[in-house]
CSV table of C-alpha atoms in Angstrom, one decimal:
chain,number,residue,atom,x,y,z
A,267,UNK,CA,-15.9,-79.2,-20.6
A,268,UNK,CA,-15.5,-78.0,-16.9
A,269,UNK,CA,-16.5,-80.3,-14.4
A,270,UNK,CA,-18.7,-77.7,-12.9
A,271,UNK,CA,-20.6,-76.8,-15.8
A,272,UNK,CA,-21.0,-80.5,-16.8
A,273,UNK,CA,-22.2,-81.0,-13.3
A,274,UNK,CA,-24.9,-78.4,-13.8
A,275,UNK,CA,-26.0,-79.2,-17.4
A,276,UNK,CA,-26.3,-82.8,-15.9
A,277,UNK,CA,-28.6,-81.5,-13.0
A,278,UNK,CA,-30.6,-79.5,-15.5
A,279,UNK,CA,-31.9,-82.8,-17.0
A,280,UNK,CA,-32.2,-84.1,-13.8
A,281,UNK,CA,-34.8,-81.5,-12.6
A,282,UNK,CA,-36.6,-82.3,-15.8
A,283,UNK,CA,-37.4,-85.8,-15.4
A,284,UNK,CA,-37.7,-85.9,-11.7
A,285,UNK,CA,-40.7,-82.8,-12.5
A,286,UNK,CA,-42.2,-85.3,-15.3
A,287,UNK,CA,-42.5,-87.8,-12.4
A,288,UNK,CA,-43.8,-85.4,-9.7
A,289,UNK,CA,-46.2,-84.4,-12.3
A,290,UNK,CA,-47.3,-88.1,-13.0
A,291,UNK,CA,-47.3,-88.8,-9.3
A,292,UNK,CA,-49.8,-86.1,-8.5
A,293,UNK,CA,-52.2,-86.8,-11.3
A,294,UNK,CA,-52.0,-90.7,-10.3
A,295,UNK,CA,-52.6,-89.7,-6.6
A,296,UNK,CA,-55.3,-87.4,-7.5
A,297,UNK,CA,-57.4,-89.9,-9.7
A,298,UNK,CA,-57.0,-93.0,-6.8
A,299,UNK,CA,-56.1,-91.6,-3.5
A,300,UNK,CA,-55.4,-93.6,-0.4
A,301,UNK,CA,-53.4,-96.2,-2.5
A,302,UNK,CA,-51.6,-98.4,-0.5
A,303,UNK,CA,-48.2,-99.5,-1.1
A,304,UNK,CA,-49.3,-103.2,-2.7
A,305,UNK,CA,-51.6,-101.3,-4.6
A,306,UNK,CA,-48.8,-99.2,-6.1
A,307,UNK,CA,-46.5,-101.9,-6.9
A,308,UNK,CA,-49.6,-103.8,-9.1
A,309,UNK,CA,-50.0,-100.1,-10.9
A,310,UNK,CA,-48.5,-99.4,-14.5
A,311,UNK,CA,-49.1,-95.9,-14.6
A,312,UNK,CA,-46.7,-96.1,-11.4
A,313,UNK,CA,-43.9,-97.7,-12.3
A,314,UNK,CA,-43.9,-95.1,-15.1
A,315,UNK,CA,-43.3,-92.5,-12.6
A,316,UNK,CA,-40.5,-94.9,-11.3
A,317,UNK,CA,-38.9,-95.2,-14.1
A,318,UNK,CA,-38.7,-91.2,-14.3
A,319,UNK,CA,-37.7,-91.1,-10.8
A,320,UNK,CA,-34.8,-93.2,-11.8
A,321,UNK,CA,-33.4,-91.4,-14.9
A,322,UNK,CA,-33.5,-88.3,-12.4
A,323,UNK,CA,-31.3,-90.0,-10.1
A,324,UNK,CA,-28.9,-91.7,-12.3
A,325,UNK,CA,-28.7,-88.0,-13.8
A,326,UNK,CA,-28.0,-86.6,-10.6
A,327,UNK,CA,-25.6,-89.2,-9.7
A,328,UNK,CA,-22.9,-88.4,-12.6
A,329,UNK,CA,-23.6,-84.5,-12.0
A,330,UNK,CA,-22.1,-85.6,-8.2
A,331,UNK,CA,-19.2,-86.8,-9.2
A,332,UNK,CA,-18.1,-83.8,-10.9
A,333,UNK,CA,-20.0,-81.3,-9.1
A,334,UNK,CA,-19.9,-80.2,-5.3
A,335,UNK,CA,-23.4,-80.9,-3.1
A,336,UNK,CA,-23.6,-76.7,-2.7
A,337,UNK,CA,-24.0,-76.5,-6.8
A,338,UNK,CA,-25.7,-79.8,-7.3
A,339,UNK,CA,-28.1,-79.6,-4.6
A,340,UNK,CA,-29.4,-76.2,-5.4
A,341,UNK,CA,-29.9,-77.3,-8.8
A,342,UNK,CA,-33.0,-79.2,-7.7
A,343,UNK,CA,-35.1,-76.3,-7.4
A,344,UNK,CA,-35.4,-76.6,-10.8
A,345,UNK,CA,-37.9,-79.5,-10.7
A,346,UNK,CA,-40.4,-77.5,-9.6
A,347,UNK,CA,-40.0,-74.6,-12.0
A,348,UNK,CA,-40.2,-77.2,-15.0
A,349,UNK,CA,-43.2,-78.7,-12.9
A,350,UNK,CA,-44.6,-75.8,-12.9
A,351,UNK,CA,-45.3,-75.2,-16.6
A,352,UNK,CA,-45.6,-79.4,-17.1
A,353,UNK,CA,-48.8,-79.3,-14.8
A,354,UNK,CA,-50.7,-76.6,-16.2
A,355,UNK,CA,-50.3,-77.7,-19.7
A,356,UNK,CA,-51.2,-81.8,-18.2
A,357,UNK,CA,-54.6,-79.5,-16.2
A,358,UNK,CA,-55.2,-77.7,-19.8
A,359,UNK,CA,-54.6,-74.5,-18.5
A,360,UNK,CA,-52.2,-71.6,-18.8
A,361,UNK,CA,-49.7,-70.8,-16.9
A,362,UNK,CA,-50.7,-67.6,-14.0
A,363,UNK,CA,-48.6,-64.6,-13.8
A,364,UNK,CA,-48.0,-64.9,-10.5
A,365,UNK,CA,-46.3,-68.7,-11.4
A,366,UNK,CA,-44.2,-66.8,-13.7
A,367,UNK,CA,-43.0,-64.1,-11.4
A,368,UNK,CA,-42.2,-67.4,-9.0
A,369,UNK,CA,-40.0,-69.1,-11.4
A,370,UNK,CA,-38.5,-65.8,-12.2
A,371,UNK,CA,-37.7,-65.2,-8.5
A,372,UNK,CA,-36.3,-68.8,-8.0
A,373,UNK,CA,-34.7,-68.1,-11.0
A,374,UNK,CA,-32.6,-65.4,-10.2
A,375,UNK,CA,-32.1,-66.8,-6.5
A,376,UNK,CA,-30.2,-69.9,-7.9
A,377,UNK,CA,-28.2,-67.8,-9.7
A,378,UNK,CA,-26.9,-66.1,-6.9
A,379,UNK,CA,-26.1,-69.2,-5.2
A,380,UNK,CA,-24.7,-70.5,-7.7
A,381,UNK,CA,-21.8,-67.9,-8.3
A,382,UNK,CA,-20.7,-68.6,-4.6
A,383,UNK,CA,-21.0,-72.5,-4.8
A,384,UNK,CA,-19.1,-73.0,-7.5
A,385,UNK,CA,-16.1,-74.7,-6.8
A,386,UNK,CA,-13.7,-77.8,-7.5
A,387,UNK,CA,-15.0,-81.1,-7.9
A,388,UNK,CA,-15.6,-83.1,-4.7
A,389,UNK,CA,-12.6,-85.3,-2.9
A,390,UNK,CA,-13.6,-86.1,0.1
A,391,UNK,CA,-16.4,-88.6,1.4
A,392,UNK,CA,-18.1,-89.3,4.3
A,393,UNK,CA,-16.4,-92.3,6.6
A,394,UNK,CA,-18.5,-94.8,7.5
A,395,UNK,CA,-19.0,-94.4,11.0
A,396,UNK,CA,-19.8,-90.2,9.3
A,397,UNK,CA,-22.4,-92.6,7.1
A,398,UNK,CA,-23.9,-94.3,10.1
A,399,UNK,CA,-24.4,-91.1,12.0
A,400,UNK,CA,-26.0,-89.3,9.4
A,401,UNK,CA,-28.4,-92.1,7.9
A,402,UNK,CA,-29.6,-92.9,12.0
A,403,UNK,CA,-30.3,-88.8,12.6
A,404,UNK,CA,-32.1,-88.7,9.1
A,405,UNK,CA,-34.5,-92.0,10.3
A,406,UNK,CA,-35.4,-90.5,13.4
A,407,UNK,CA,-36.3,-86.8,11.6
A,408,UNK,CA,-38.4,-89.1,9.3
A,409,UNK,CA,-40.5,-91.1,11.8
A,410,UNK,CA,-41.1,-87.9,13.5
A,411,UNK,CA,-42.4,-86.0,10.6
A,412,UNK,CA,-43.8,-89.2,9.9
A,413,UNK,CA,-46.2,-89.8,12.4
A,414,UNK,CA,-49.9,-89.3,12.6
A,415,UNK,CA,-51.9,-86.3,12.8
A,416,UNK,CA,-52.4,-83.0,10.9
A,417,UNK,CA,-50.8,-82.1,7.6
A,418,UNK,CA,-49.3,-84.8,7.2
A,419,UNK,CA,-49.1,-84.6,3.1
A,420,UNK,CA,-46.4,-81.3,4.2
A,421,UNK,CA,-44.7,-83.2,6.6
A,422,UNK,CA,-44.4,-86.1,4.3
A,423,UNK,CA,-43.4,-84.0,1.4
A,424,UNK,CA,-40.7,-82.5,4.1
A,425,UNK,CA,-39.6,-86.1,5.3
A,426,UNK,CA,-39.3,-87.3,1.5
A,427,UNK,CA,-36.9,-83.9,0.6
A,428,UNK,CA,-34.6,-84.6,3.4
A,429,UNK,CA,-34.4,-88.1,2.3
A,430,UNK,CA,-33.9,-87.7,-0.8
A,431,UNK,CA,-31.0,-84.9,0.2
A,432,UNK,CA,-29.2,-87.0,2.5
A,433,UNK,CA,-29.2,-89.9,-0.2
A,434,UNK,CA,-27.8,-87.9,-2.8
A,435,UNK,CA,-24.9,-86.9,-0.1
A,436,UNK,CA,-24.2,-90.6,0.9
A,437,UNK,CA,-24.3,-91.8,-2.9
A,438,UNK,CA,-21.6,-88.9,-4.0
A,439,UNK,CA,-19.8,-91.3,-1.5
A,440,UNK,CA,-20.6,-94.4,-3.0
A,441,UNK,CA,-19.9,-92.6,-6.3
A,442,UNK,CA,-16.4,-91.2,-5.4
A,443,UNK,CA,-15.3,-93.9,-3.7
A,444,UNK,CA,-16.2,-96.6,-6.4
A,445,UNK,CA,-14.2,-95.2,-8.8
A,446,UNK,CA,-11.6,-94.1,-6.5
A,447,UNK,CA,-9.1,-96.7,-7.3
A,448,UNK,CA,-7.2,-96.8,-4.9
A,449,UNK,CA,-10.1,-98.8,-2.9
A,450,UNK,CA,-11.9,-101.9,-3.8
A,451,UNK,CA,-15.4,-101.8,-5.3
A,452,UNK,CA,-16.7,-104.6,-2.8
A,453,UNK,CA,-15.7,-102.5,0.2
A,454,UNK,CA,-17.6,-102.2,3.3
A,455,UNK,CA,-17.8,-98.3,2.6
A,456,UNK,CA,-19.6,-99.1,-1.0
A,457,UNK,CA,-22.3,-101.4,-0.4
A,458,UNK,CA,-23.4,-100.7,3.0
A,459,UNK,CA,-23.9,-97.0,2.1
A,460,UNK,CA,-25.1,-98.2,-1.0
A,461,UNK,CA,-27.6,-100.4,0.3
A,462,UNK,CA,-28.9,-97.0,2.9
A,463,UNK,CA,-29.2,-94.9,-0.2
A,464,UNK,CA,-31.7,-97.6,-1.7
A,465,UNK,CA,-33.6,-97.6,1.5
A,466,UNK,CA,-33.5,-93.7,1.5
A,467,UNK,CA,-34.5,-93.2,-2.0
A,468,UNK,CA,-37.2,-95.7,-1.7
A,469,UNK,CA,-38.3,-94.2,1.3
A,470,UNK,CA,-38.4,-90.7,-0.5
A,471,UNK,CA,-40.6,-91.8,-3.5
A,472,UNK,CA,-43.5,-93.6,-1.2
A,473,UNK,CA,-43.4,-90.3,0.9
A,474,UNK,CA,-43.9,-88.0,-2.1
A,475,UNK,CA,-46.5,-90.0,-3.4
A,476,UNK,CA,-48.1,-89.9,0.0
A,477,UNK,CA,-48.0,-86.4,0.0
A,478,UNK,CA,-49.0,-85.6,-3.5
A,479,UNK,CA,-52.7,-86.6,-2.4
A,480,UNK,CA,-53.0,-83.0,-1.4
A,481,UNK,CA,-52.0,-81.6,-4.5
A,482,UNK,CA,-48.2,-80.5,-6.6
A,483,UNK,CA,-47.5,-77.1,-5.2
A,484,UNK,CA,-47.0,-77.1,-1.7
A,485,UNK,CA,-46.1,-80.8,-1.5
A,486,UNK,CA,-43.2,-79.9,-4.5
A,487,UNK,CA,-42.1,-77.3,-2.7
A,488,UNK,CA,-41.4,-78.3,0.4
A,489,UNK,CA,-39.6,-81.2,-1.2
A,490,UNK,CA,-37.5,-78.8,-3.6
A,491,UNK,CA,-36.3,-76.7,-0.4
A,492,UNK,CA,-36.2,-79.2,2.4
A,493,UNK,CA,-33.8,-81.5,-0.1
A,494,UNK,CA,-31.1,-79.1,-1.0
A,495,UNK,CA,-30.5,-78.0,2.7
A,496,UNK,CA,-30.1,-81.8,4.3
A,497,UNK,CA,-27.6,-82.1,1.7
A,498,UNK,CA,-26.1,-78.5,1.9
A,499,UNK,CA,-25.9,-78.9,5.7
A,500,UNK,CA,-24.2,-82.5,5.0
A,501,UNK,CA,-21.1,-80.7,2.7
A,502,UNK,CA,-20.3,-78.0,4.6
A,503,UNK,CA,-20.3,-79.8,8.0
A,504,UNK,CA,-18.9,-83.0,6.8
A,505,UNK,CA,-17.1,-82.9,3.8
A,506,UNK,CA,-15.6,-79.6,3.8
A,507,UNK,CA,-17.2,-78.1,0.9
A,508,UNK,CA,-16.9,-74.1,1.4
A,509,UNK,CA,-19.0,-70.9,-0.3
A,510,UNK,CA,-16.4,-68.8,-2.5
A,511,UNK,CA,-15.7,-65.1,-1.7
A,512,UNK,CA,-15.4,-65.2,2.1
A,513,UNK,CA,-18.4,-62.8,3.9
A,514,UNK,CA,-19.6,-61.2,0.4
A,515,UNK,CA,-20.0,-64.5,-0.8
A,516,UNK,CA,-22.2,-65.5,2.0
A,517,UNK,CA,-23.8,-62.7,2.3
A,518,UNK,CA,-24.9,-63.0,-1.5
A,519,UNK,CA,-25.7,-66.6,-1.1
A,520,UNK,CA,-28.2,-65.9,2.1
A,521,UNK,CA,-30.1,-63.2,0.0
A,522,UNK,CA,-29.9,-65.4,-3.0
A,523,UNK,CA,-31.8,-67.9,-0.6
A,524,UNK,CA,-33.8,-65.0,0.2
A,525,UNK,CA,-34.8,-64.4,-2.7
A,526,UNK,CA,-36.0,-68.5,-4.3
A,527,UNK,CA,-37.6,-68.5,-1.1
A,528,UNK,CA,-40.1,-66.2,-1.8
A,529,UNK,CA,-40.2,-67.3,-5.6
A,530,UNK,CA,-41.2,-71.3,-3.9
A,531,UNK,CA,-43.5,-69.4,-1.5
A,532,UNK,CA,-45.4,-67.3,-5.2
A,533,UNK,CA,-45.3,-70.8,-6.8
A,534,UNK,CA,-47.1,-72.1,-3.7
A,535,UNK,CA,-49.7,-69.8,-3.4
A,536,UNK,CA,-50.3,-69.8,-7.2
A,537,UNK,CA,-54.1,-71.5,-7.3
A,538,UNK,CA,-54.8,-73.0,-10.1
A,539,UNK,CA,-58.8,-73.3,-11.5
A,540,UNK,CA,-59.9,-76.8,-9.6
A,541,UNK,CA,-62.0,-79.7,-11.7
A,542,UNK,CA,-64.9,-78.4,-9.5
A,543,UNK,CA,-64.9,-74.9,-11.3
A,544,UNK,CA,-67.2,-76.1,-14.5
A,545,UNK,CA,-67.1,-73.7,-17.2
A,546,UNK,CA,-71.1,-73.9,-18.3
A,547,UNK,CA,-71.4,-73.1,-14.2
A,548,UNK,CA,-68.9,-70.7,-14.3
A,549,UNK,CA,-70.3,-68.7,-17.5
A,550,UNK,CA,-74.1,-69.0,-15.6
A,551,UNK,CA,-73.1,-68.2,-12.2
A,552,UNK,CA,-75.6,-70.5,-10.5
A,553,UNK,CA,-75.4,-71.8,-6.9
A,554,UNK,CA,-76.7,-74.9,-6.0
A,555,UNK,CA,-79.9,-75.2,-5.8
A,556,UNK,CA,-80.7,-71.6,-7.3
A,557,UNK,CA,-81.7,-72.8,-10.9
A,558,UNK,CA,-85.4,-73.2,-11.5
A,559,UNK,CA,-87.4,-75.6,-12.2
A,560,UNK,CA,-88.6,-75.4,-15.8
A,561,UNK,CA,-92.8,-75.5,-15.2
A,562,UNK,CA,-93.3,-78.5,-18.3
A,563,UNK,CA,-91.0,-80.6,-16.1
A,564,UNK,CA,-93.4,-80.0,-13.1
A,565,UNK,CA,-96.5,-83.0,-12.4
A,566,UNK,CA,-99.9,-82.1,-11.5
A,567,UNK,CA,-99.8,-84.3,-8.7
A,568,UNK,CA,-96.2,-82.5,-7.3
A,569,UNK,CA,-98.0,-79.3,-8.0
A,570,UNK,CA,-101.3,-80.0,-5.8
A,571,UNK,CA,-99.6,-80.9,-3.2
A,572,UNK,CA,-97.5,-78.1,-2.4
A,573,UNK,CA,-93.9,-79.6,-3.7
A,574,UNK,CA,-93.5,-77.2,-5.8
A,575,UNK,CA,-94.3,-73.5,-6.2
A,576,UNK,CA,-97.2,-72.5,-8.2
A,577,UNK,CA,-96.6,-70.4,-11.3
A,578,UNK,CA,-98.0,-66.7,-11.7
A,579,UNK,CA,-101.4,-66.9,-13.7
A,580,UNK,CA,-101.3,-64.3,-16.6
A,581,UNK,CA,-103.1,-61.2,-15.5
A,582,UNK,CA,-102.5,-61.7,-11.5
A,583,UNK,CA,-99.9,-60.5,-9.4
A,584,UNK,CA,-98.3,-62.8,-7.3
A,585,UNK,CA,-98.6,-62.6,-3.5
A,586,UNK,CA,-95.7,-61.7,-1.1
């Protein structure tokens, strides 16, 4: 099989399980919000979405060391187009035309990319001192987007994207260079960027899960298109990965952009029917406090003194 298609079929399964785990993480932040992070380490349910998290990533590893960051990067998009379909059936509900025409869109915009990514497998790595300048940029973005104050569920879900894309660009080091062998496994190049990928990914999950309290769509998305261009930025700076076909191709892969832009934005503004919208409510129309009291329910007592409204006698019309 070509290293490039193997590299995409790995990515695929990739998407799926990291959705799985989005999907778990935002009905486990919607049911007990404002977990804290001791909290989350003493909860099951949690560690399921761990153990998710990490098939994801181990899938996405090996599709790194046979794919370039420009087609394994974009790949990731995919998570929220299987999330997509995963949430609604999880909420019991079906899935909106305007979430299809999304997916579609994103779809077709991957595509595009895709056709000028495509190229050989990658053989070159960032240096160390590379490693050290990129992982101290990507903490200070972090801390900023991190700090206190208004949406900070989107800037968390932002902050955990480019996490997660500058860990998958410094473990396709770890991963080439490991089994590069010329070099030894126990090199200073292996385990310290090794050991900032941990504190990346780790990073990147508490983040998410931070931000799913304010729902999967926007949170997913902004992860799904903040990740792929901290690592996209990393290979064509860095490691001297190239789009194919010169100005057509980069013309093709900008509108390709374009175009699973706006199918993140549809996904986004897709609004899904909230727990609050009850069905017997819905089928009744009543606003609170517009349903009337039924009279047998009413006391004398409430009735003399003025509590409630007296009924209509038969016979007599009632005064305005």
């Amino acid at each position: 099989m070509n290293a490039t298609l193997l590299a995409v079929v790995l990515s695929l399964f990739s998407a799926v399980a990291y959705a799985a785990a989005a999907v778990a993480q935002e009905r486990l932040a919607s049911r007990t919000p404002g977990n804290g992070v001791l909290r989350l380490l003493g909860s099951a349910a949690w560690w399921s979405t761990v153990g998710l998290n990490a098939t994801g990533a181990l899938l996405h590893v090996v599709a790194l060391k046979y794919g370039p960051l420009t087609v394994v990067q974009p790949l990731g998009a995919l998570t929220l187009v299987a999330a997509v379909p995963l949430g609604a059936r999880v909420a019991g509900r079906r899935v909106s035309a305007v979430e299809w025409r999304g997916t579609a869109l994103t779809l077709l915009g991957l595509a595009a990319i895709l056709v000028t990514a495509s190229g050989h497998a990658p053989d070159d790595v960032l240096s160390v001192s590379e490693a050290v300048a990129v992982a101290g940029v990507t903490s200070v973005l972090i801390a900023v987007l991190g700090r206190p104050g208004r949406r900070r569920g989107l800037r968390h879900a932002t902050a955990s994207g480019v996490a997660s894309g500058v860990a998958s660009a410094l473990t396709q080091t770890v991963t080439v260079a490991a089994t590069d062998r010329s070099g030894s496994l126990l090199s200073m190049q292996v385990i310290g960027v090794a050991l900032v990928v941990a504190a990346f990914a780790a990073g990147g999950l508490l983040l998410s899960q931070s931000a799913y309290q304010d729902g999967l769509d926007a949170p997913l998305a902004l992860v799904t298109l903040s990740n792929p261009v901290a690592a996209a930025l990393i290979g064509l700076a860095l490691l001297g990965e190239r789009l194919q076909g010169g100005a057509a191709g980069v013309l093709l892969a900008l509108a390709g952009a374009g175009v699973a832009a706006r199918g993140v934005v549809l996904l986004t503004r897709a609004a899904p029917a909230t727990e609050d919208d009850h069905p017997v409510a819905a089928v009744l129309a009543l606003e609170p406090g517009t349903a009337s009291v039924e009279p047998a329910l009413v006391t004398r007592p409430q009735r003399e003194a003025g509590l409630m409204p007296r009924q209509p006698e038969p016979g007599h019309l009632t005064p305005l």
